[in-house]
């Protein structure tokens, strides 16, 4: 997760270019300094720790200006609409009306929302473009038939509370309580939605299950080509609530993939 400007390799086109600031998730869901306090991971030879929290959005320098603009016309607005609708259904007054809190009748344009999410993830982890250049091209091409590579799985959960984070490749292992693993290629937690791009191959069982294995599998959302919105319940039968592993908490051991693995944040109402 690159948090400073300058030239670098674009996470979508792979070219060496000036990298531009991208809000992940989009600013209009409340990802701005009025509502968000962020703290980057700081690494040193002694290990990783969390920097101090300061007012500011979750942002990343991972895409060139051209690639950064690809999703601003339709995909990011579809994401913003979906986020706000889920947020509305999860308000206490609305939630009482839902028969089953894990079944939310929100409208969603799956192809547009998935493109917005995946472009953000390719900004968070520039190794994705190296490993999946053809899929990166499909994400860039507005008319392409898109299909998530078989080795990848995109997962969706609900998350409550104030903890938000965006991260690249990093491994969390729960060492106290139930054995669990969180090993995303990229993840985006911003209440009420959490997204994780992970390997579709199961992790070695000795490490415990990957927490996103229980989440809704939305890997095929990117194949929807139309702007048509559908009822979320027609796409996923139920959505789990999940909590992000707490960096620095006793029960989780964290193994870093690269120097700046994630940015943590608090979202205030
Ligand atoms: Zn680019």
mmCIF file of C-alpha atoms and ligand atoms in Angstrom:
data_model
loop_
_atom_site.group_PDB
_atom_site.id
_atom_site.type_symbol
_atom_site.label_atom_id
_atom_site.label_comp_id
_atom_site.label_asym_id
_atom_site.label_seq_id
_atom_site.Cartn_x
_atom_site.Cartn_y
_atom_site.Cartn_z
ATOM 1 C CA UNK A 1 0.000 0.000 0.000
ATOM 2 C CA UNK A 2 1.794 3.033 -1.251
ATOM 3 C CA UNK A 3 0.845 6.231 0.560
ATOM 4 C CA UNK A 4 3.196 8.807 -1.004
ATOM 5 C CA UNK A 5 3.126 10.428 -4.463
ATOM 6 C CA UNK A 6 5.841 10.039 -7.080
ATOM 7 C CA UNK A 7 6.633 7.921 -10.120
ATOM 8 C CA UNK A 8 5.962 4.198 -9.893
ATOM 9 C CA UNK A 9 4.411 1.192 -11.554
ATOM 10 C CA UNK A 10 0.681 1.584 -12.181
ATOM 11 C CA UNK A 11 -1.348 -1.251 -10.676
ATOM 12 C CA UNK A 12 -3.621 -1.530 -13.715
ATOM 13 C CA UNK A 13 -1.640 -0.683 -16.891
ATOM 14 C CA UNK A 14 1.710 -1.744 -15.433
ATOM 15 C CA UNK A 15 3.484 1.267 -16.905
ATOM 16 C CA UNK A 16 6.012 3.363 -15.042
ATOM 17 C CA UNK A 17 4.131 6.628 -14.564
ATOM 18 C CA UNK A 18 3.359 9.365 -12.079
ATOM 19 C CA UNK A 19 1.019 7.782 -9.527
ATOM 20 C CA UNK A 20 -2.079 9.659 -8.474
ATOM 21 C CA UNK A 21 -4.164 9.715 -5.321
ATOM 22 C CA UNK A 22 -7.098 7.297 -5.214
ATOM 23 C CA UNK A 23 -9.710 7.100 -2.468
ATOM 24 C CA UNK A 24 -10.416 3.458 -1.578
ATOM 25 C CA UNK A 25 -13.357 3.191 -1.077
ATOM 26 C CA UNK A 26 -14.707 6.257 -2.973
ATOM 27 C CA UNK A 27 -14.792 9.506 -1.054
ATOM 28 C CA UNK A 28 -18.593 9.844 -1.221
ATOM 29 C CA UNK A 29 -19.247 6.892 1.086
ATOM 30 C CA UNK A 30 -17.819 9.029 3.887
ATOM 31 C CA UNK A 31 -14.145 8.281 3.204
ATOM 32 C CA UNK A 32 -12.962 11.819 4.003
ATOM 33 C CA UNK A 33 -11.182 13.606 6.808
ATOM 34 C CA UNK A 34 -14.440 14.811 8.353
ATOM 35 C CA UNK A 35 -15.372 11.235 9.221
ATOM 36 C CA UNK A 36 -12.165 9.225 9.075
ATOM 37 C CA UNK A 37 -9.019 9.099 11.181
ATOM 38 C CA UNK A 38 -6.249 7.027 9.652
ATOM 39 C CA UNK A 39 -3.063 5.453 10.919
ATOM 40 C CA UNK A 40 -0.515 3.797 8.609
ATOM 41 C CA UNK A 41 1.516 0.759 9.512
ATOM 42 C CA UNK A 42 5.092 1.769 10.200
ATOM 43 C CA UNK A 43 7.803 -0.829 9.774
ATOM 44 C CA UNK A 44 11.314 -0.783 11.156
ATOM 45 C CA UNK A 45 13.959 -3.457 11.807
ATOM 46 C CA UNK A 46 12.319 -3.904 15.223
ATOM 47 C CA UNK A 47 9.015 -4.873 13.601
ATOM 48 C CA UNK A 48 5.782 -3.222 12.574
ATOM 49 C CA UNK A 49 3.705 -0.879 14.626
ATOM 50 C CA UNK A 50 0.792 1.394 14.058
ATOM 51 C CA UNK A 51 1.420 5.101 13.515
ATOM 52 C CA UNK A 52 -0.756 7.671 15.248
ATOM 53 C CA UNK A 53 -4.316 8.345 14.111
ATOM 54 C CA UNK A 54 -4.843 11.595 12.197
ATOM 55 C CA UNK A 55 -7.898 12.961 10.424
ATOM 56 C CA UNK A 56 -7.767 11.876 6.788
ATOM 57 C CA UNK A 57 -9.285 9.444 4.299
ATOM 58 C CA UNK A 58 -8.109 5.988 3.254
ATOM 59 C CA UNK A 59 -6.150 6.708 0.096
ATOM 60 C CA UNK A 60 -3.472 5.022 -1.944
ATOM 61 C CA UNK A 61 -1.022 6.018 -4.659
ATOM 62 C CA UNK A 62 -1.297 2.964 -6.880
ATOM 63 C CA UNK A 63 -2.656 4.050 -10.268
ATOM 64 C CA UNK A 64 -1.686 6.489 -13.017
ATOM 65 C CA UNK A 65 -4.144 9.318 -13.723
ATOM 66 C CA UNK A 66 -5.670 7.530 -16.743
ATOM 67 C CA UNK A 67 -6.329 4.286 -14.834
ATOM 68 C CA UNK A 68 -7.500 6.188 -11.771
ATOM 69 C CA UNK A 69 -10.226 7.829 -13.854
ATOM 70 C CA UNK A 70 -11.522 4.615 -15.451
ATOM 71 C CA UNK A 71 -14.049 3.850 -12.722
ATOM 72 C CA UNK A 72 -15.174 7.381 -11.864
ATOM 73 C CA UNK A 73 -17.950 7.583 -14.496
ATOM 74 C CA UNK A 74 -20.193 4.611 -13.670
ATOM 75 C CA UNK A 75 -18.487 2.062 -11.455
ATOM 76 C CA UNK A 76 -17.665 4.210 -8.430
ATOM 77 C CA UNK A 77 -21.131 5.849 -8.430
ATOM 78 C CA UNK A 78 -22.670 2.322 -8.477
ATOM 79 C CA UNK A 79 -20.465 1.407 -5.521
ATOM 80 C CA UNK A 80 -21.534 4.530 -3.645
ATOM 81 C CA UNK A 81 -25.225 3.758 -4.268
ATOM 82 C CA UNK A 82 -24.809 0.164 -3.080
ATOM 83 C CA UNK A 83 -22.862 1.197 0.029
ATOM 84 C CA UNK A 84 -25.488 3.783 0.979
ATOM 85 C CA UNK A 85 -28.355 1.359 0.470
ATOM 86 C CA UNK A 86 -26.779 -1.322 2.652
ATOM 87 C CA UNK A 87 -26.003 1.373 5.229
ATOM 88 C CA UNK A 88 -29.648 2.432 5.201
ATOM 89 C CA UNK A 89 -30.930 -1.120 5.681
ATOM 90 C CA UNK A 90 -28.578 -1.675 8.602
ATOM 91 C CA UNK A 91 -29.785 1.364 10.554
ATOM 92 C CA UNK A 92 -31.570 0.177 13.723
ATOM 93 C CA UNK A 93 -35.003 1.387 12.576
ATOM 94 C CA UNK A 94 -34.741 -0.349 9.197
ATOM 95 C CA UNK A 95 -33.027 -3.418 10.563
ATOM 96 C CA UNK A 96 -36.023 -4.210 12.747
ATOM 97 C CA UNK A 97 -38.089 -4.522 9.584
ATOM 98 C CA UNK A 98 -35.800 -7.093 8.010
ATOM 99 C CA UNK A 99 -36.961 -10.638 8.547
ATOM 100 C CA UNK A 100 -33.390 -11.877 8.491
ATOM 101 C CA UNK A 101 -30.512 -9.399 9.064
ATOM 102 C CA UNK A 102 -28.175 -11.328 6.764
ATOM 103 C CA UNK A 103 -30.593 -10.985 3.850
ATOM 104 C CA UNK A 104 -30.642 -7.396 2.670
ATOM 105 C CA UNK A 105 -32.933 -6.267 -0.158
ATOM 106 C CA UNK A 106 -30.433 -3.649 -1.419
ATOM 107 C CA UNK A 107 -30.234 -2.842 -5.123
ATOM 108 C CA UNK A 108 -26.834 -3.554 -6.648
ATOM 109 C CA UNK A 109 -25.256 -3.331 -10.116
ATOM 110 C CA UNK A 110 -22.862 -6.268 -9.617
ATOM 111 C CA UNK A 111 -20.549 -5.712 -12.597
ATOM 112 C CA UNK A 112 -20.020 -2.022 -11.890
ATOM 113 C CA UNK A 113 -19.572 -2.495 -8.140
ATOM 114 C CA UNK A 114 -17.059 -5.316 -8.654
ATOM 115 C CA UNK A 115 -15.041 -3.245 -11.136
ATOM 116 C CA UNK A 116 -14.866 -0.365 -8.659
ATOM 117 C CA UNK A 117 -13.717 -2.714 -5.877
ATOM 118 C CA UNK A 118 -11.182 -4.611 -7.997
ATOM 119 C CA UNK A 119 -9.633 -1.437 -9.444
ATOM 120 C CA UNK A 120 -9.096 -0.297 -5.836
ATOM 121 C CA UNK A 121 -7.520 -3.647 -4.989
ATOM 122 C CA UNK A 122 -5.158 -3.463 -7.979
ATOM 123 C CA UNK A 123 -4.140 -0.028 -6.659
ATOM 124 C CA UNK A 124 -3.516 -1.507 -3.193
ATOM 125 C CA UNK A 125 -1.385 -4.401 -4.455
ATOM 126 C CA UNK A 126 0.642 -3.764 -7.613
ATOM 127 C CA UNK A 127 1.769 -7.412 -7.736
ATOM 128 C CA UNK A 128 -1.732 -8.330 -8.919
ATOM 129 C CA UNK A 129 -1.105 -6.670 -12.283
ATOM 130 C CA UNK A 130 2.188 -8.584 -12.593
ATOM 131 C CA UNK A 131 0.499 -11.910 -11.898
ATOM 132 C CA UNK A 132 -2.734 -11.287 -13.828
ATOM 133 C CA UNK A 133 -1.896 -8.839 -16.652
ATOM 134 C CA UNK A 134 -4.726 -10.091 -18.872
ATOM 135 C CA UNK A 135 -7.312 -9.556 -16.185
ATOM 136 C CA UNK A 136 -5.842 -6.099 -15.473
ATOM 137 C CA UNK A 137 -6.373 -5.338 -19.193
ATOM 138 C CA UNK A 138 -9.980 -6.565 -18.942
ATOM 139 C CA UNK A 139 -10.521 -4.255 -15.983
ATOM 140 C CA UNK A 140 -9.185 -1.314 -17.995
ATOM 141 C CA UNK A 141 -11.107 -2.057 -21.180
ATOM 142 C CA UNK A 142 -14.625 -0.630 -20.877
ATOM 143 C CA UNK A 143 -16.096 -3.111 -23.385
ATOM 144 C CA UNK A 144 -14.327 -6.280 -22.283
ATOM 145 C CA UNK A 145 -15.852 -9.567 -21.188
ATOM 146 C CA UNK A 146 -14.370 -9.859 -17.729
ATOM 147 C CA UNK A 147 -13.754 -13.000 -15.760
ATOM 148 C CA UNK A 148 -11.893 -13.233 -12.466
ATOM 149 C CA UNK A 149 -8.903 -15.592 -12.830
ATOM 150 C CA UNK A 150 -9.705 -19.054 -11.419
ATOM 151 C CA UNK A 151 -7.011 -18.735 -8.756
ATOM 152 C CA UNK A 152 -8.706 -15.676 -7.255
ATOM 153 C CA UNK A 153 -11.805 -15.358 -5.121
ATOM 154 C CA UNK A 154 -13.634 -12.134 -4.300
ATOM 155 C CA UNK A 155 -15.561 -12.188 -1.035
ATOM 156 C CA UNK A 156 -18.062 -9.852 0.585
ATOM 157 C CA UNK A 157 -19.115 -9.495 4.221
ATOM 158 C CA UNK A 158 -20.863 -6.949 6.377
ATOM 159 C CA UNK A 159 -18.910 -5.188 9.084
ATOM 160 C CA UNK A 160 -20.161 -2.960 11.877
ATOM 161 C CA UNK A 161 -18.441 -0.644 14.325
ATOM 162 C CA UNK A 162 -15.856 1.973 13.453
ATOM 163 C CA UNK A 163 -12.805 -0.046 12.362
ATOM 164 C CA UNK A 164 -11.848 0.411 8.710
ATOM 165 C CA UNK A 165 -8.746 -0.689 6.857
ATOM 166 C CA UNK A 166 -7.296 -1.084 3.408
ATOM 167 C CA UNK A 167 -4.477 -3.534 2.907
ATOM 168 C CA UNK A 168 -2.315 -5.420 0.481
ATOM 169 C CA UNK A 169 -0.736 -8.833 0.962
ATOM 170 C CA UNK A 170 -0.257 -9.606 4.630
ATOM 171 C CA UNK A 171 -0.987 -12.620 6.785
ATOM 172 C CA UNK A 172 -2.815 -12.576 10.088
ATOM 173 C CA UNK A 173 -2.928 -15.696 12.247
ATOM 174 C CA UNK A 174 -5.088 -15.907 15.308
ATOM 175 C CA UNK A 175 -2.967 -17.483 18.041
ATOM 176 C CA UNK A 176 -5.414 -17.140 20.937
ATOM 177 C CA UNK A 177 -8.893 -18.628 20.838
ATOM 178 C CA UNK A 178 -10.115 -20.248 17.632
ATOM 179 C CA UNK A 179 -7.392 -20.851 15.069
ATOM 180 C CA UNK A 180 -8.098 -18.604 12.067
ATOM 181 C CA UNK A 181 -6.188 -17.081 9.227
ATOM 182 C CA UNK A 182 -6.602 -13.926 7.199
ATOM 183 C CA UNK A 183 -4.338 -13.847 4.199
ATOM 184 C CA UNK A 184 -5.709 -11.462 1.581
ATOM 185 C CA UNK A 185 -4.053 -10.309 -1.620
ATOM 186 C CA UNK A 186 -5.967 -7.099 -0.915
ATOM 187 C CA UNK A 187 -8.807 -6.163 1.399
ATOM 188 C CA UNK A 188 -11.073 -3.169 1.922
ATOM 189 C CA UNK A 189 -12.978 -2.783 5.187
ATOM 190 C CA UNK A 190 -15.206 0.244 5.423
ATOM 191 C CA UNK A 191 -18.422 -0.214 7.412
ATOM 192 C CA UNK A 192 -20.885 -1.579 6.522
ATOM 193 C CA UNK A 193 -19.010 -3.473 3.739
ATOM 194 C CA UNK A 194 -15.887 -5.613 3.774
ATOM 195 C CA UNK A 195 -14.269 -7.001 0.615
ATOM 196 C CA UNK A 196 -11.444 -9.502 0.376
ATOM 197 C CA UNK A 197 -9.538 -10.748 -2.648
ATOM 198 C CA UNK A 198 -8.010 -14.061 -1.700
ATOM 199 C CA UNK A 199 -6.736 -17.305 -3.156
ATOM 200 C CA UNK A 200 -9.438 -19.698 -4.302
ATOM 201 C CA UNK A 201 -7.221 -22.594 -3.162
ATOM 202 C CA UNK A 202 -7.821 -23.634 0.435
ATOM 203 C CA UNK A 203 -5.126 -22.705 2.954
ATOM 204 C CA UNK A 204 -3.199 -25.491 4.732
ATOM 205 C CA UNK A 205 -5.630 -26.727 7.385
ATOM 206 C CA UNK A 206 -3.049 -26.525 10.186
ATOM 207 C CA UNK A 207 -3.263 -22.742 10.010
ATOM 208 C CA UNK A 208 -7.014 -22.748 10.512
ATOM 209 C CA UNK A 209 -9.658 -21.560 8.047
ATOM 210 C CA UNK A 210 -9.328 -18.274 6.169
ATOM 211 C CA UNK A 211 -11.916 -15.984 7.757
ATOM 212 C CA UNK A 212 -13.320 -14.940 4.385
ATOM 213 C CA UNK A 213 -14.149 -18.579 3.504
ATOM 214 C CA UNK A 214 -17.444 -17.983 5.340
ATOM 215 C CA UNK A 215 -18.179 -14.791 3.407
ATOM 216 C CA UNK A 216 -20.377 -14.501 0.353
ATOM 217 C CA UNK A 217 -18.512 -15.519 -2.801
ATOM 218 C CA UNK A 218 -18.985 -12.663 -5.278
ATOM 219 C CA UNK A 219 -16.261 -13.732 -7.732
ATOM 220 C CA UNK A 220 -18.721 -13.815 -10.626
ATOM 221 C CA UNK A 221 -20.042 -10.250 -10.127
ATOM 222 C CA UNK A 222 -17.394 -8.910 -12.500
ATOM 223 C CA UNK A 223 -18.962 -10.946 -15.341
ATOM 224 C CA UNK A 224 -22.158 -8.834 -15.306
ATOM 225 C CA UNK A 225 -21.902 -6.414 -18.191
ATOM 226 C CA UNK A 226 -25.050 -4.376 -17.823
ATOM 227 C CA UNK A 227 -25.772 -1.439 -15.571
ATOM 228 C CA UNK A 228 -28.960 -3.164 -14.491
ATOM 229 C CA UNK A 229 -29.402 -3.313 -10.763
ATOM 230 C CA UNK A 230 -30.667 -6.463 -9.115
ATOM 231 C CA UNK A 231 -31.780 -7.368 -5.614
ATOM 232 C CA UNK A 232 -28.769 -8.403 -3.522
ATOM 233 C CA UNK A 233 -30.756 -11.381 -2.219
ATOM 234 C CA UNK A 234 -30.877 -12.774 -5.777
ATOM 235 C CA UNK A 235 -27.063 -12.824 -5.882
ATOM 236 C CA UNK A 236 -26.116 -13.982 -2.389
ATOM 237 C CA UNK A 237 -28.362 -15.941 -0.072
ATOM 238 C CA UNK A 238 -26.903 -14.569 3.123
ATOM 239 C CA UNK A 239 -24.100 -12.242 4.136
ATOM 240 C CA UNK A 240 -22.050 -12.786 7.263
ATOM 241 C CA UNK A 241 -20.931 -10.108 9.655
ATOM 242 C CA UNK A 242 -17.153 -10.032 10.062
ATOM 243 C CA UNK A 243 -14.593 -8.109 12.113
ATOM 244 C CA UNK A 244 -11.202 -7.130 10.767
ATOM 245 C CA UNK A 245 -8.234 -8.647 12.609
ATOM 246 C CA UNK A 246 -6.945 -6.047 15.021
ATOM 247 C CA UNK A 247 -3.372 -5.190 14.180
ATOM 248 C CA UNK A 248 -1.294 -5.233 17.346
ATOM 249 C CA UNK A 249 -3.929 -7.109 19.378
ATOM 250 C CA UNK A 250 -2.612 -10.032 21.444
ATOM 251 C CA UNK A 251 -4.671 -12.693 19.740
ATOM 252 C CA UNK A 252 -3.341 -12.025 16.242
ATOM 253 C CA UNK A 253 0.154 -12.524 14.894
ATOM 254 C CA UNK A 254 0.861 -10.468 11.792
ATOM 255 C CA UNK A 255 3.324 -11.362 9.066
ATOM 256 C CA UNK A 256 4.146 -8.635 6.616
ATOM 257 C CA UNK A 257 4.475 -9.156 2.896
ATOM 258 C CA UNK A 258 6.022 -5.797 2.153
ATOM 259 C CA UNK A 259 7.058 -2.611 3.886
ATOM 260 C CA UNK A 260 3.753 -0.717 4.041
ATOM 261 C CA UNK A 261 1.137 -3.411 4.199
ATOM 262 C CA UNK A 262 -1.979 -1.564 5.314
ATOM 263 C CA UNK A 263 -3.600 1.575 6.616
ATOM 264 C CA UNK A 264 -5.984 1.293 9.544
ATOM 265 C CA UNK A 265 -8.717 3.802 10.252
ATOM 266 C CA UNK A 266 -11.612 4.707 12.485
ATOM 267 C CA UNK A 267 -14.839 5.927 10.950
ATOM 268 C CA UNK A 268 -16.802 8.280 13.165
ATOM 269 C CA UNK A 269 -20.498 8.885 12.601
HETATM 270 ZN ZN1 LIG B 1 -2.205 3.077 -15.474
#
